[in-house]
Short mmCIF file of C-alpha atoms in Angstrom, two decimals:
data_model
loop_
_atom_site.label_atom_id
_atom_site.label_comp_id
_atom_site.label_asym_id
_atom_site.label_seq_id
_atom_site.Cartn_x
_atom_site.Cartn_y
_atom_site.Cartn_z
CA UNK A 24 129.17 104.78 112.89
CA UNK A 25 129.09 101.14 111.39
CA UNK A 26 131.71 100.37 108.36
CA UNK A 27 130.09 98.32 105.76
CA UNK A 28 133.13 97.21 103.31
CA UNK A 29 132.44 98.24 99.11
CA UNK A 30 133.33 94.22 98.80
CA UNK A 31 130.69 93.03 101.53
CA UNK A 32 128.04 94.97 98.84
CA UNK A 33 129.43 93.47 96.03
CA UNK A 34 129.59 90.16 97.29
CA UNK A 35 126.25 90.69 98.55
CA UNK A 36 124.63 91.86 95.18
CA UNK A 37 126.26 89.21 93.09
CA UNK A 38 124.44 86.64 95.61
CA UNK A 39 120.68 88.25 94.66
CA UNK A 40 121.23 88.47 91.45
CA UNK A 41 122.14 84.76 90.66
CA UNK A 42 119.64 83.86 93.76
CA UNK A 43 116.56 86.38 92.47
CA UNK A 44 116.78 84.88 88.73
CA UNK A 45 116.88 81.00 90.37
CA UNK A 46 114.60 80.93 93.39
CA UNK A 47 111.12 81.94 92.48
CA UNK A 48 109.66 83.46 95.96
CA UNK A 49 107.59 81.22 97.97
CA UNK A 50 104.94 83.36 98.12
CA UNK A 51 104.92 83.57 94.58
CA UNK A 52 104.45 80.08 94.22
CA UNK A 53 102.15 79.68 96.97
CA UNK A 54 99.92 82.53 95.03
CA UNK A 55 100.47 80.50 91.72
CA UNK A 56 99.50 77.23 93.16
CA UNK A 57 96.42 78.48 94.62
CA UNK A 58 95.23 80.36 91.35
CA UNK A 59 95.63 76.96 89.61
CA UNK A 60 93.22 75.53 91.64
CA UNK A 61 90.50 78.27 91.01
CA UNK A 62 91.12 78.39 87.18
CA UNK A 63 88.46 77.55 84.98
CA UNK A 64 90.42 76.87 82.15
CA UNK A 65 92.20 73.55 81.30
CA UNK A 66 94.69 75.32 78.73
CA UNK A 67 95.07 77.54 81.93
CA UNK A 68 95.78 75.43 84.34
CA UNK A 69 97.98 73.76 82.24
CA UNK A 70 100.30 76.56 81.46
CA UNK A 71 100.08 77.78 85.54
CA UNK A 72 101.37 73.67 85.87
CA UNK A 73 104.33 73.96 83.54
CA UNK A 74 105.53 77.59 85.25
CA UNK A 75 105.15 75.98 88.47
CA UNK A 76 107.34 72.94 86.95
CA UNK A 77 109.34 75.65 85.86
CA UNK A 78 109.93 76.94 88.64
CA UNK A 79 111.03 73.86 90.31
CA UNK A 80 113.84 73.32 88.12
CA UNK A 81 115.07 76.25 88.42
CA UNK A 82 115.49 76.10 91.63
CA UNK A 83 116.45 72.32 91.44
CA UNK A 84 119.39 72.99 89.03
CA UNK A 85 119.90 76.44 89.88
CA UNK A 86 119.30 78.18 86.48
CA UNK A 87 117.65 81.08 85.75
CA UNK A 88 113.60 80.37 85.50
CA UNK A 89 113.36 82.73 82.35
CA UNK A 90 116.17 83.83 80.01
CA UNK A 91 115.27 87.15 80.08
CA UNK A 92 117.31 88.01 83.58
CA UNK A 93 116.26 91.86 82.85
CA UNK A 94 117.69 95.10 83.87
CA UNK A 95 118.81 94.92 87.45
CA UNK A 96 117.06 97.53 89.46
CA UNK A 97 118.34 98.26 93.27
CA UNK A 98 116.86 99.40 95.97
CA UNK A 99 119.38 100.25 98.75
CA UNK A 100 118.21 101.71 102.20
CA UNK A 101 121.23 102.92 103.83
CA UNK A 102 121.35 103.76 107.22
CA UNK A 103 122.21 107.55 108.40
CA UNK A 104 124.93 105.86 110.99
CA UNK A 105 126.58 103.37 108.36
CA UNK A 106 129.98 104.83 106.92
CA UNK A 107 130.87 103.24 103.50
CA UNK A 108 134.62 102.02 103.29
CA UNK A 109 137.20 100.91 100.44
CA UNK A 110 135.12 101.88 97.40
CA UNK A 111 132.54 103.69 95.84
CA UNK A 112 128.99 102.61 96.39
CA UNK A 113 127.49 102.92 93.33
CA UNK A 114 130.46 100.97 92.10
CA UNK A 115 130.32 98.14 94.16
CA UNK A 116 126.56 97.95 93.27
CA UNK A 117 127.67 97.42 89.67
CA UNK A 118 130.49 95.30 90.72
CA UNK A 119 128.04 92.99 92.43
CA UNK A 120 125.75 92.59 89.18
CA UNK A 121 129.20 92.36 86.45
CA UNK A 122 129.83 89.33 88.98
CA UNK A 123 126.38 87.65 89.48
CA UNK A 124 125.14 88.02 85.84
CA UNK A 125 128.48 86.28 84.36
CA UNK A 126 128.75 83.45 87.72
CA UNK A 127 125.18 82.70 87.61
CA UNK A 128 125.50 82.46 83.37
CA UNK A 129 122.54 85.16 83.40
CA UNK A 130 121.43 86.84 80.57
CA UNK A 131 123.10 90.39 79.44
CA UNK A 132 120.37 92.35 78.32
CA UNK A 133 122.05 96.35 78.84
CA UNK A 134 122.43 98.17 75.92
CA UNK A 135 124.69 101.11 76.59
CA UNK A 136 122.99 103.85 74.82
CA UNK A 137 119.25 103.60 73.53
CA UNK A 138 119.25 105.05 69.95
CA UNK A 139 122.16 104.49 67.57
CA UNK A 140 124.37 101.69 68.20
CA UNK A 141 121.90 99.85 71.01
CA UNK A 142 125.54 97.96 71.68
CA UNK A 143 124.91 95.47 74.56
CA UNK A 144 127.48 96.27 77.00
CA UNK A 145 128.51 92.62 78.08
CA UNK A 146 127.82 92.39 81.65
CA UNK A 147 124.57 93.88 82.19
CA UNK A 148 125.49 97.06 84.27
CA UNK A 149 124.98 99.70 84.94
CA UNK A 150 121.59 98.62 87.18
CA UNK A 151 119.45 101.29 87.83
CA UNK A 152 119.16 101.90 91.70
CA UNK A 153 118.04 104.14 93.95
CA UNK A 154 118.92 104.76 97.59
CA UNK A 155 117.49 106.26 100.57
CA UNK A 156 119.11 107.39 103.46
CA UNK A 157 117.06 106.03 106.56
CA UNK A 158 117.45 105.70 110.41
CA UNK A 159 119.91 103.09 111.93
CA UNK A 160 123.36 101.63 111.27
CA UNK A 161 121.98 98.34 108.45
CA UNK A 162 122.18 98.87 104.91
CA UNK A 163 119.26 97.06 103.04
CA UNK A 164 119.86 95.56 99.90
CA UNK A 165 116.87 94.63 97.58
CA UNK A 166 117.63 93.47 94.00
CA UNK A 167 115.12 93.60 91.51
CA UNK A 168 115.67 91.99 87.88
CA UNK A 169 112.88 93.60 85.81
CA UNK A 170 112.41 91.74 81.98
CA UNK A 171 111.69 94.16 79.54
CA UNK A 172 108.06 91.78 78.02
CA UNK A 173 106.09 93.06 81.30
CA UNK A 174 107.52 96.42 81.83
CA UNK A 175 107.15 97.49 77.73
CA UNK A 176 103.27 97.49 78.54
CA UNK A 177 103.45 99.26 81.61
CA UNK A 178 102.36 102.91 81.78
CA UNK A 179 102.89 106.20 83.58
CA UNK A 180 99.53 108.96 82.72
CA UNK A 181 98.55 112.19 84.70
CA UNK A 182 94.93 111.96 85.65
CA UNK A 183 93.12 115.03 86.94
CA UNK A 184 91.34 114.72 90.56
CA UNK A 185 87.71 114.55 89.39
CA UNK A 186 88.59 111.19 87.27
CA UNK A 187 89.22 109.31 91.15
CA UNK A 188 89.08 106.08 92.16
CA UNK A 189 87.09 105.01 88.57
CA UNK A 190 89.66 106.74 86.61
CA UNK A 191 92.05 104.97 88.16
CA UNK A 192 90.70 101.69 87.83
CA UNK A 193 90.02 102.15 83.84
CA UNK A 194 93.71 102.73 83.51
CA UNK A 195 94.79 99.55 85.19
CA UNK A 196 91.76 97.86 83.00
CA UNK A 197 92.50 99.05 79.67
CA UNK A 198 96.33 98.89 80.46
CA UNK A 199 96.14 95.24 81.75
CA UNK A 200 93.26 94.57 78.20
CA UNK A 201 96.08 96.47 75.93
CA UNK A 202 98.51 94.24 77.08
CA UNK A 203 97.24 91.23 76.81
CA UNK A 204 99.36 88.45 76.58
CA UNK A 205 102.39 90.28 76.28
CA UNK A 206 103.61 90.78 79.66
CA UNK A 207 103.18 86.92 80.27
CA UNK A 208 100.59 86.85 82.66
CA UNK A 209 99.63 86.29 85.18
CA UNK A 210 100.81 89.20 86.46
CA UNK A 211 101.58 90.94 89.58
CA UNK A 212 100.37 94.72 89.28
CA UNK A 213 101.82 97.66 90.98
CA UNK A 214 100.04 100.92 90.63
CA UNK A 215 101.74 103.82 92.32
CA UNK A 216 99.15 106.82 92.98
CA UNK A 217 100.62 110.39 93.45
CA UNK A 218 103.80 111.84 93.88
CA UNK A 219 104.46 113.76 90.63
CA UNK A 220 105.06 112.52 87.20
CA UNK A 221 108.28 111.11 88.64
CA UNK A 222 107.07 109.24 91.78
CA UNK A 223 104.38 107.90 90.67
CA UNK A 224 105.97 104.97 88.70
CA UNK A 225 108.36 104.44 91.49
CA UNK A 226 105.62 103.81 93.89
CA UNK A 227 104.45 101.32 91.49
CA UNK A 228 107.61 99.60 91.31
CA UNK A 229 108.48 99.51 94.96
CA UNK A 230 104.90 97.78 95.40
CA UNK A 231 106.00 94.85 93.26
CA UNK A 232 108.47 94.17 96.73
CA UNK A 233 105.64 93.53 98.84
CA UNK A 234 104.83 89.73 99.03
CA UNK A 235 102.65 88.66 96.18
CA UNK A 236 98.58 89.34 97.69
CA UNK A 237 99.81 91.05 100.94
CA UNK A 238 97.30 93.87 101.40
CA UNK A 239 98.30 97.60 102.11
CA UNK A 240 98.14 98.32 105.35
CA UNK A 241 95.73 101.01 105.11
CA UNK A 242 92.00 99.29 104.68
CA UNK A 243 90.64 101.73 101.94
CA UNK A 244 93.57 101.26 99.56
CA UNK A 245 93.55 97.02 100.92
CA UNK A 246 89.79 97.33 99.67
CA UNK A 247 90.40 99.05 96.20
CA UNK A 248 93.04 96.55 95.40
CA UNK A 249 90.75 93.93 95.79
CA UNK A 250 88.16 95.52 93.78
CA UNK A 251 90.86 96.22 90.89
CA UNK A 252 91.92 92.63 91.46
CA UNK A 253 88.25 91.48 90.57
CA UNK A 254 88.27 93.36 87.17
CA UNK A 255 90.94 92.80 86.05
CA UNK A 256 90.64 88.90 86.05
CA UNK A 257 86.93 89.61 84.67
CA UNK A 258 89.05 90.27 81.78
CA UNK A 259 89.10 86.83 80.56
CA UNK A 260 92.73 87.37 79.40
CA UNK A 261 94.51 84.05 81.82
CA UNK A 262 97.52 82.93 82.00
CA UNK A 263 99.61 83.38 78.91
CA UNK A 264 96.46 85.44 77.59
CA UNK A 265 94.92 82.53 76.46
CA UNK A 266 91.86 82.92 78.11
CA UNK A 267 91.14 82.05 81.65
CA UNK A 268 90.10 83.38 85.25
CA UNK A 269 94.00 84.13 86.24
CA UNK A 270 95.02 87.40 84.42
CA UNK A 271 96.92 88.65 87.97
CA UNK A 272 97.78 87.14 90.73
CA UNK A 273 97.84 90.47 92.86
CA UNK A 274 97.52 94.16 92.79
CA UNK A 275 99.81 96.25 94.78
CA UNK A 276 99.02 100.04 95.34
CA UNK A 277 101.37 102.24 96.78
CA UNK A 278 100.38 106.16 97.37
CA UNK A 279 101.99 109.67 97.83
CA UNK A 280 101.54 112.57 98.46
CA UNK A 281 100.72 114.63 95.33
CA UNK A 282 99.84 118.29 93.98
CA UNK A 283 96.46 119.88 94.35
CA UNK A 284 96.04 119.82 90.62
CA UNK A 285 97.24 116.34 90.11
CA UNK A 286 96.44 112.83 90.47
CA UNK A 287 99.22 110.94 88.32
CA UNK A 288 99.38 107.34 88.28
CA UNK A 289 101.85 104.83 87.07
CA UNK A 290 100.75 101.12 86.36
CA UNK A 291 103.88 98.96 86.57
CA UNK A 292 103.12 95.34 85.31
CA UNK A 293 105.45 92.55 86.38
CA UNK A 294 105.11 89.29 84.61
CA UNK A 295 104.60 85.67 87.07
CA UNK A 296 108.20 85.35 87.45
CA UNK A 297 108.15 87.96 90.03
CA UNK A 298 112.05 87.82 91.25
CA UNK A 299 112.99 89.85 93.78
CA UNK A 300 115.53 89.07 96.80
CA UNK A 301 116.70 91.05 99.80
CA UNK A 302 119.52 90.63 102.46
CA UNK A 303 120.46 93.09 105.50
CA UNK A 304 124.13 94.36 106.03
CA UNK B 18 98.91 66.40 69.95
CA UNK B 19 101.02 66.83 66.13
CA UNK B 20 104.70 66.23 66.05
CA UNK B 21 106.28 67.98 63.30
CA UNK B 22 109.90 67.92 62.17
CA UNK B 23 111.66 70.40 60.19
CA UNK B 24 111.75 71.65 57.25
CA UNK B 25 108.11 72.15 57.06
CA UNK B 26 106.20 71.78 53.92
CA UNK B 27 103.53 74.43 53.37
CA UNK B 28 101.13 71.85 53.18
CA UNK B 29 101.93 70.71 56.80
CA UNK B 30 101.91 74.16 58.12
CA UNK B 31 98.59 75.06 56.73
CA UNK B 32 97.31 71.90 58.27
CA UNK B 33 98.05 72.90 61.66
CA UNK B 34 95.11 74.41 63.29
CA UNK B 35 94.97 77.30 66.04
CA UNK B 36 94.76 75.57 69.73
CA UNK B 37 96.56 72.76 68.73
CA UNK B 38 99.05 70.82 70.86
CA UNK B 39 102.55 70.60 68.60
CA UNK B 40 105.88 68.72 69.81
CA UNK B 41 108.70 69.85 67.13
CA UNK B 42 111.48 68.04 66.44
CA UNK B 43 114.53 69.24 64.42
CA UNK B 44 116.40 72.31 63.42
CA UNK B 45 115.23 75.43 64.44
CA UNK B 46 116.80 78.78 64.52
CA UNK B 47 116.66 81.92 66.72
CA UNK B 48 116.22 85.64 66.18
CA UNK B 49 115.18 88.42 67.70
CA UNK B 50 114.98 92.48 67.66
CA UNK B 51 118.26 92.96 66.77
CA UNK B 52 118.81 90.25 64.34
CA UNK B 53 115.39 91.01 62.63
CA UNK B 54 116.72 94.20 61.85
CA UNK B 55 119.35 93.24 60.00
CA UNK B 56 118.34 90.35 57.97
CA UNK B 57 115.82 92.83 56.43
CA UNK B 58 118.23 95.63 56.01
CA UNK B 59 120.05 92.65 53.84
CA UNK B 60 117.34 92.11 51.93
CA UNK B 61 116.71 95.90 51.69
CA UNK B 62 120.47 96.13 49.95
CA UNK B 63 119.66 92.95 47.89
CA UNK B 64 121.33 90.67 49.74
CA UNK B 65 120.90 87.31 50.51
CA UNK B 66 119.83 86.04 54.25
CA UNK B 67 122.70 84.86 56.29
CA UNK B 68 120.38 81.41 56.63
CA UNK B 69 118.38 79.95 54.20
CA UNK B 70 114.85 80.12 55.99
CA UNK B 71 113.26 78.03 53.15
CA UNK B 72 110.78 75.54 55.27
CA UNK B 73 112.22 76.81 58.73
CA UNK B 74 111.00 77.90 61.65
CA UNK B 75 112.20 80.96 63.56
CA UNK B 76 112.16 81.22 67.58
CA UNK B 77 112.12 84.42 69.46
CA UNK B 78 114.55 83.95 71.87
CA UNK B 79 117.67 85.70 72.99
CA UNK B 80 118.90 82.29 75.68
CA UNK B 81 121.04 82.84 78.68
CA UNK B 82 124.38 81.46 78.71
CA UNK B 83 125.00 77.67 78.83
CA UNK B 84 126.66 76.54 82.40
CA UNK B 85 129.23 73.77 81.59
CA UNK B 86 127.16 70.49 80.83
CA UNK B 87 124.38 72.46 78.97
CA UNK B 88 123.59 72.71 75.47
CA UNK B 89 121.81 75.80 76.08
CA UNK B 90 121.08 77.95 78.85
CA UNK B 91 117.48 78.97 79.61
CA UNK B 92 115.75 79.76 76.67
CA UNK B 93 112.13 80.53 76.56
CA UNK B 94 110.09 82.91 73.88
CA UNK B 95 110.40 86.77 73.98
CA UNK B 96 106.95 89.08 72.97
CA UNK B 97 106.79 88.34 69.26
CA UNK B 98 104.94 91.77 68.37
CA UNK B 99 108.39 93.77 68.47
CA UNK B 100 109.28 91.06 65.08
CA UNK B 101 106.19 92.70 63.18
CA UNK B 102 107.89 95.46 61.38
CA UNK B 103 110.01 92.38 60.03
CA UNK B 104 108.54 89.09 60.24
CA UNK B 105 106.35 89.55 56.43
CA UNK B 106 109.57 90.35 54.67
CA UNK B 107 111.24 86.73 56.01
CA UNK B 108 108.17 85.02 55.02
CA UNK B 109 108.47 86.42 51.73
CA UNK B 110 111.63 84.91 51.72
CA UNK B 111 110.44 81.45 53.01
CA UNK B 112 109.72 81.52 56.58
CA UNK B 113 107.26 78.91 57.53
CA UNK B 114 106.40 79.53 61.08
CA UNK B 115 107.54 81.62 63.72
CA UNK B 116 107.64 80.89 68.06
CA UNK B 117 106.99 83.41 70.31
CA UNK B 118 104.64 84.82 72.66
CA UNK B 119 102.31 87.21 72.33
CA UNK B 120 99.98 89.19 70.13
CA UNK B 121 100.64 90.08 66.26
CA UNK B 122 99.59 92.84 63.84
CA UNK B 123 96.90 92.49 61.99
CA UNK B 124 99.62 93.06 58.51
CA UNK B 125 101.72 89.91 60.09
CA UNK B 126 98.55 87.42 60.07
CA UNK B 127 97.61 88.65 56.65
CA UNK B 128 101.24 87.65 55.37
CA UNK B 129 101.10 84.21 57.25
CA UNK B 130 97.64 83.72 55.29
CA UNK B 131 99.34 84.43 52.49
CA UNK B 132 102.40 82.81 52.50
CA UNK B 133 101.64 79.24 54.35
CA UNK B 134 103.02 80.51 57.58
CA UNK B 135 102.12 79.35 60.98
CA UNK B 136 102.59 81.59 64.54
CA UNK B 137 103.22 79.10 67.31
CA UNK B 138 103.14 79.63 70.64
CA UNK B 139 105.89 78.33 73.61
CA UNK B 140 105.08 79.06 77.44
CA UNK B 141 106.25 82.57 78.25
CA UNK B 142 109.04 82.57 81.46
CA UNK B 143 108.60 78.35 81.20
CA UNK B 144 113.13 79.35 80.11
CA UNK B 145 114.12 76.68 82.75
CA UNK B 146 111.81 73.83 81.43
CA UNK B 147 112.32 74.45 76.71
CA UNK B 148 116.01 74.49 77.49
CA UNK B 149 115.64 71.04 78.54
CA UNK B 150 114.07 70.29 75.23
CA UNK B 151 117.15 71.84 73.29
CA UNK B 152 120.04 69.46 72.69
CA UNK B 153 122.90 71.62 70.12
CA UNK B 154 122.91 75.12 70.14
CA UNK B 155 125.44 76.64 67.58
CA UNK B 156 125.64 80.18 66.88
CA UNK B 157 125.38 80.89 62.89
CA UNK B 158 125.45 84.70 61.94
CA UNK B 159 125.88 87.79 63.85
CA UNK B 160 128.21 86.51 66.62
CA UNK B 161 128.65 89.85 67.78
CA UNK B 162 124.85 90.26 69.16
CA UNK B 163 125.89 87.91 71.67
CA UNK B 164 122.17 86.60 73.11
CA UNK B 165 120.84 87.97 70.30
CA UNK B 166 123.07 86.45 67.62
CA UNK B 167 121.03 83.53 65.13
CA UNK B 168 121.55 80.02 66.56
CA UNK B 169 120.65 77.32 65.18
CA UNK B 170 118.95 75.02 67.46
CA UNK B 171 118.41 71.15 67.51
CA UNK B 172 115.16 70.59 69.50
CA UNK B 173 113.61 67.31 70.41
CA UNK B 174 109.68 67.79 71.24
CA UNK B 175 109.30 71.10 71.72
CA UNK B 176 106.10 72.01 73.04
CA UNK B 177 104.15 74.89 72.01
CA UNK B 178 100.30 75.60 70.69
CA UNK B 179 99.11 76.80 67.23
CA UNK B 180 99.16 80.59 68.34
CA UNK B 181 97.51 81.78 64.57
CA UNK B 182 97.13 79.14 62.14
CA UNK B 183 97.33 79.71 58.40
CA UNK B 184 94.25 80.73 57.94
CA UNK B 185 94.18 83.28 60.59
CA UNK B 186 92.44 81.85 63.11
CA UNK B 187 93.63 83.25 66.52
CA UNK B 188 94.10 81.31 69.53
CA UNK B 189 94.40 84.30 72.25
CA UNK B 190 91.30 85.80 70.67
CA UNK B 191 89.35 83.11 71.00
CA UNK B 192 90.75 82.28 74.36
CA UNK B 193 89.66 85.29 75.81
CA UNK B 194 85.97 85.73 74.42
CA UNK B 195 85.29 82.63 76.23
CA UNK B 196 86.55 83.92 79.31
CA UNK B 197 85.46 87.80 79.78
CA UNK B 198 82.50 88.65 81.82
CA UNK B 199 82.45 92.19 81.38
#
């Protein structure tokens, strides 16, 4: 067994909080840049400009690039032959985020409990994370501040079988069209397929990791993102919804395994400031 | 490209047509969901408005904390459509123009129509580059919302676009006609 020390985590978290909220990906930007080249529209290209300028000050002064810094959601792959020492997990996690969100002067956007007081509970915690236990002695770390303007329009619905591969690309359609200009595109678009009613969003979530355009590996699903890719920037909706050729910069599918009687699928839109940041104990 | 400064004039906000370039200079003030909520359940108890909104703008915008050196920290617009249930009642009490992002109700451009008010648009997730254009930031009523709390602002050309003008005329809808091929 490895030891990985509760304080190496927190340390570790607070650094991709402050670092996911400042440093835009590069393959974000590259993705950007390039779709400002093929836009049509002037007011288009002139919003994808500022972001990108944006961007660079953000990184530049190291501030966040939007004030909404969002919920922090975790992704933690923990190795079957790493042994945890000198403090809970889960609260080291939190640790990590009370720590980046007040260092990096981040936005606290938690509220405690959802219906009567909505009280915002000063430090943005608790994040939301999910672990898996996985082969090896490394524990993965990937932080993942979600804003709420993209992920308000997003959409979990249980098709049957028979509606397919069409049924599947109305829902991303209409729920890009509904959306509009809300979710600030362009957007990055993960759709999980299968699972259960669960899963499926959590497919689409993990596929807003993947670098921004990477196909899946598997050709047919590389193929149908393309396709969805194409339609939904027929939309006309562009960056900011404005109008213009750039409604998404990418769509991500992820897919599971799923019930005979099911075919659920969750469309989780992520706006263009499409933080996330990793690191490997 | 207009400059305007604030207080607005209903005259100058009905000028102000959708698409439009607009730098704005002056005092602004922020407010969002929570904030919204209760400045109308003021009104609701008769009560008067914690700021007089008389000729002022409001901007959607819950900022991040200022490092030392800043006036402000980033501070770009949030999805105006969560303001609708509220945004008619504050015109009613003066409002003249509200910044955001995002689409509105159909109820919320009938009440700008009505009331000389004008829907302006700022660069969603462009935080970063509008804090730059903020010099004071002073927080006014509801300290306790923290981010969400009313600030008043002092901005020096603020760029955003004529979302909706007074008349209803609507930028994103237009926008988009000329750009769908479906």
């Amino acid at each position: 067994m490895r030891e990985v020390r509760a304080a190496e985590v927190t340390a570790a978290v607070e650094q991709l909080c402050i670092e996911a909220c400042y440093d835009l990906p590069d393959d974000v930007l590259a993705s950007m840049r390039a779709a400002g080249e093929r836009e049509e529209s002037p007011l288009g290209r002139e919003i994808i400009d500022q972001l990108l300028e944006n961007a660079g000050i953000a990184r530049r002064d190291r501030v966040p690039m939007c004030q909404d810094t969002g919920i922090t959601v975790v992704f933690a792959e923990l190795g079957q032959e790493v042994s945890l020492v000198g403090g809970d997990f889960y609260a080291a996690i939190n640790a990590g985020v009370r720590r980046g969100y007040d260092r990096g002067y981040l936005r606290k956007s938690v509220v405690g409990e959802p219906l009567f007081e909505r009280k915002n509970t000063g430090d943005n915690t608790p994040a939301i994370i999910y672990t898996d236990i996985v082969p090896g002695d490394k524990l993965k770390l990937m932080v993942l501040p979600k804003g709420a303007g993209s992920e308000n329009m997003s959409t979990v619905v249980m098709l049957t079988p028979a509606e397919g591969i069409p049924g599947i690309k109305k829902l991303v359609r209409e729920t890009v069209d509904r959306a509009g200009a809300n979710p600030c595109p362009p957007l990055v678009i993960g759709v999980g397929v299968g699972g259960f009613l669960d899963r499926a969003p959590l497919l689409a979530r993990r596929a807003l990791l993947r670098k921004t355009g990477a196909p899946h590996p598997d050709a047919r699903v590389a193929r149908l993102e393309r396709e969805v890719l194409d339609e939904v920037n027929a939309l006309g909706i562009g960056p900011q919804g404005l109008g213009g050729r750039t409604t998404a910069l990418a769509v991500h599918i992820e897919t599971g395994p799923t019930h005979i009687g099911s075919l659920p699928v969750a469309v989780n839109l992520q706006c263009h400031a499409a933080r996330h940041a990793e690191r490997v104990l | 490209m207009k400059t305007i400064t604030t207080p607005v004039s209903e005259q100058m906000a009905r000028s102000l047509a959708a698409g439009e370039r607009v730098l704005i200079t002056g005092t602004i003030y922020t407010g969002r969901d929570a904030a919204h909520k209760r400045m109308v359940e003021a009104l609701d108890r008769g009560e008067g408005l914690p700021v007089d909104l008389e000729g002022q703008l409001i901007f959607y915008v819950g900022p991040c904390p200022a490092k030392p050196g800043q006036a402000i920290g980033s501070a770009g617009p949030t999805t105006s459509g969560r303001m609708d249930a509220y945004a008619p009642r504050l015109m009613a009490a003066g409002l003249r123009g509200m910044i955001g992002k995002g689409l509105r109700q159909p109820a919320v451009v009938e009440a700008m129509k009505r009331y000389g008010c004008v829907y302006l648009v700022a660069v969603g997730g462009a935080g970063a580059l509008l804090a730059q254009k903020i010099t004071k930031a002073e927080v006014v009523a509801f300290p306790d919302l923290g981010p969400e709390a009313i600030h008043r602002l002092q901005v020096e050309n603020f760029p955003v676009f004529v979302g909706i003008d007074a008349a209803g005329t609507d930028m994103y809808a237009e926008g988009v006609a000329k750009y769908r091929r479906m």
